[in-house]
Amino acid sequence: MKLRGIKAFLKEEDGMGTVEIILIIVVLIGLVIIFKNQLNELVNNIFTKITSQANSI
């Protein structure tokens, strides 16, 4: 009876989506950590441009 449950668990593929999503999140977090300085500079430049252009309106 236990063996049948284990076989059914191994054949079930519902959990595969969760594992894939977790792997994608881990990769994205790794990229953010690697390119942290570049991302900070980009965001700061964007907000500086928004602020300077908002004053001219």
GROMACS .gro file of N, CA and C in nm:
model
  171
    1MET      N    1   0.082  -0.119   0.000
    1MET     CA    2   0.000   0.000   0.000
    1MET      C    3   0.087   0.126   0.000
    2LYS      N    4   0.195   0.128   0.079
    2LYS     CA    5   0.284   0.243   0.081
    2LYS      C    6   0.353   0.261  -0.053
    3LEU      N    7   0.388   0.149  -0.115
    3LEU     CA    8   0.458   0.153  -0.243
    3LEU      C    9   0.371   0.217  -0.350
    4ARG      N   10   0.242   0.188  -0.347
    4ARG     CA   11   0.150   0.248  -0.443
    4ARG      C   12   0.141   0.399  -0.424
    5GLY      N   13   0.141   0.443  -0.302
    5GLY     CA   14   0.136   0.586  -0.272
    5GLY      C   15   0.262   0.658  -0.320
    6ILE      N   16   0.377   0.593  -0.302
    6ILE     CA   17   0.504   0.652  -0.347
    6ILE      C   18   0.507   0.661  -0.499
    7LYS      N   19   0.461   0.558  -0.568
    7LYS     CA   20   0.458   0.559  -0.714
    7LYS      C   21   0.365   0.668  -0.765
    8ALA      N   22   0.250   0.683  -0.701
    8ALA     CA   23   0.156   0.787  -0.741
    8ALA      C   24   0.216   0.926  -0.719
    9PHE      N   25   0.290   0.942  -0.609
    9PHE     CA   26   0.353   1.070  -0.580
    9PHE      C   27   0.459   1.103  -0.685
   10LEU      N   28   0.536   1.004  -0.726
   10LEU     CA   29   0.642   1.027  -0.825
   10LEU      C   30   0.585   1.058  -0.962
   11LYS      N   31   0.469   1.001  -0.994
   11LYS     CA   32   0.408   1.025  -1.125
   11LYS      C   33   0.334   1.158  -1.130
   12GLU      N   34   0.297   1.211  -1.015
   12GLU     CA   35   0.222   1.336  -1.009
   12GLU      C   36   0.313   1.452  -1.050
   13GLU      N   37   0.263   1.539  -1.139
   13GLU     CA   38   0.343   1.649  -1.189
   13GLU      C   39   0.288   1.786  -1.148
   14ASP      N   40   0.197   1.792  -1.055
   14ASP     CA   41   0.139   1.919  -1.014
   14ASP      C   42   0.242   2.008  -0.946
   15GLY      N   43   0.335   1.950  -0.874
   15GLY     CA   44   0.436   2.027  -0.802
   15GLY      C   45   0.543   2.086  -0.891
   16MET      N   46   0.551   2.045  -1.015
   16MET     CA   47   0.656   2.093  -1.103
   16MET      C   48   0.644   2.243  -1.128
   17GLY      N   49   0.525   2.296  -1.137
   17GLY     CA   50   0.507   2.439  -1.158
   17GLY      C   51   0.564   2.520  -1.044
   18THR      N   52   0.544   2.473  -0.923
   18THR     CA   53   0.595   2.542  -0.805
   18THR      C   54   0.746   2.544  -0.805
   19VAL      N   55   0.808   2.431  -0.837
   19VAL     CA   56   0.954   2.423  -0.840
   19VAL      C   57   1.010   2.518  -0.946
   20GLU      N   58   0.947   2.523  -1.061
   20GLU     CA   59   0.993   2.611  -1.168
   20GLU      C   60   0.982   2.757  -1.127
   21ILE      N   61   0.873   2.794  -1.062
   21ILE     CA   62   0.856   2.932  -1.018
   21ILE      C   63   0.961   2.969  -0.914
   22ILE      N   64   0.989   2.878  -0.822
   22ILE     CA   65   1.091   2.904  -0.720
   22ILE      C   66   1.228   2.921  -0.786
   23LEU      N   67   1.261   2.840  -0.885
   23LEU     CA   68   1.389   2.853  -0.954
   23LEU      C   69   1.399   2.987  -1.027
   24ILE      N   70   1.291   3.029  -1.090
   24ILE     CA   71   1.291   3.158  -1.159
   24ILE      C   72   1.312   3.272  -1.059
   25ILE      N   73   1.246   3.265  -0.945
   25ILE     CA   74   1.261   3.369  -0.843
   25ILE      C   75   1.404   3.373  -0.792
   26VAL      N   76   1.465   3.257  -0.771
   26VAL     CA   77   1.604   3.251  -0.723
   26VAL      C   78   1.698   3.314  -0.825
   27VAL      N   79   1.676   3.286  -0.953
   27VAL     CA   80   1.761   3.344  -1.058
   27VAL      C   81   1.743   3.496  -1.062
   28LEU      N   82   1.620   3.544  -1.053
   28LEU     CA   83   1.596   3.688  -1.054
   28LEU      C   84   1.660   3.757  -0.934
   29ILE      N   85   1.651   3.697  -0.818
   29ILE     CA   86   1.715   3.754  -0.699
   29ILE      C   87   1.867   3.758  -0.718
   30GLY      N   88   1.923   3.652  -0.776
   30GLY     CA   89   2.067   3.651  -0.804
   30GLY      C   90   2.107   3.762  -0.899
   31LEU      N   91   2.028   3.784  -1.003
   31LEU     CA   92   2.058   3.892  -1.098
   31LEU      C   93   2.050   4.028  -1.031
   32VAL      N   94   1.952   4.047  -0.945
   32VAL     CA   95   1.940   4.174  -0.873
   32VAL      C   96   2.061   4.196  -0.784
   33ILE      N   97   2.107   4.092  -0.718
   33ILE     CA   98   2.225   4.105  -0.631
   33ILE      C   99   2.349   4.136  -0.714
   34ILE      N  100   2.364   4.071  -0.828
   34ILE     CA  101   2.483   4.092  -0.912
   34ILE      C  102   2.484   4.234  -0.969
   35PHE      N  103   2.370   4.282  -1.017
   35PHE     CA  104   2.364   4.411  -1.084
   35PHE      C  105   2.304   4.520  -0.995
   36LYS      N  106   2.322   4.508  -0.864
   36LYS     CA  107   2.262   4.601  -0.769
   36LYS      C  108   2.306   4.745  -0.794
   37ASN      N  109   2.435   4.768  -0.811
   37ASN     CA  110   2.485   4.905  -0.830
   37ASN      C  111   2.432   4.967  -0.959
   38GLN      N  112   2.432   4.889  -1.066
   38GLN     CA  113   2.382   4.941  -1.193
   38GLN      C  114   2.233   4.974  -1.185
   39LEU      N  115   2.158   4.889  -1.117
   39LEU     CA  116   2.014   4.915  -1.101
   39LEU      C  117   1.988   5.040  -1.018
   40ASN      N  118   2.068   5.058  -0.912
   40ASN     CA  119   2.053   5.178  -0.829
   40ASN      C  120   2.081   5.304  -0.910
   41GLU      N  121   2.187   5.303  -0.990
   41GLU     CA  122   2.220   5.419  -1.073
   41GLU      C  123   2.109   5.447  -1.173
   42LEU      N  124   2.056   5.343  -1.235
   42LEU     CA  125   1.950   5.360  -1.333
   42LEU      C  126   1.825   5.421  -1.270
   43VAL      N  127   1.785   5.370  -1.154
   43VAL     CA  128   1.666   5.421  -1.086
   43VAL      C  129   1.688   5.566  -1.042
   44ASN      N  130   1.807   5.595  -0.990
   44ASN     CA  131   1.837   5.733  -0.948
   44ASN      C  132   1.833   5.828  -1.067
   45ASN      N  133   1.888   5.788  -1.181
   45ASN     CA  134   1.885   5.872  -1.301
   45ASN      C  135   1.742   5.897  -1.348
   46ILE      N  136   1.660   5.793  -1.344
   46ILE     CA  137   1.521   5.807  -1.386
   46ILE      C  138   1.446   5.904  -1.295
   47PHE      N  139   1.464   5.889  -1.163
   47PHE     CA  140   1.394   5.978  -1.071
   47PHE      C  141   1.446   6.121  -1.081
   48THR      N  142   1.575   6.138  -1.108
   48THR     CA  143   1.630   6.273  -1.127
   48THR      C  144   1.567   6.339  -1.249
   49LYS      N  145   1.555   6.266  -1.358
   49LYS     CA  146   1.493   6.320  -1.479
   49LYS      C  147   1.345   6.353  -1.455
   50ILE      N  148   1.277   6.263  -1.385
   50ILE     CA  149   1.134   6.287  -1.357
   50ILE      C  150   1.118   6.413  -1.273
   51THR      N  151   1.203   6.430  -1.171
   51THR     CA  152   1.194   6.544  -1.082
   51THR      C  153   1.225   6.674  -1.157
   52SER      N  154   1.329   6.672  -1.238
   52SER     CA  155   1.367   6.794  -1.310
   52SER      C  156   1.262   6.831  -1.414
   53GLN      N  157   1.203   6.734  -1.480
   53GLN     CA  158   1.101   6.764  -1.580
   53GLN      C  159   0.968   6.800  -1.515
   54ALA      N  160   0.942   6.749  -1.397
   54ALA     CA  161   0.817   6.783  -1.329
   54ALA      C  162   0.819   6.928  -1.286
   55ASN      N  163   0.936   6.984  -1.253
   55ASN     CA  164   0.947   7.123  -1.213
   55ASN      C  165   0.922   7.216  -1.330
   56SER      N  166   0.945   7.170  -1.452
   56SER     CA  167   0.927   7.256  -1.568
   56SER      C  168   0.781   7.261  -1.615
   57ILE      N  169   0.699   7.176  -1.565
   57ILE     CA  170   0.557   7.174  -1.609
   57ILE      C  171   0.479   7.284  -1.543
   0.00000   0.00000   0.00000
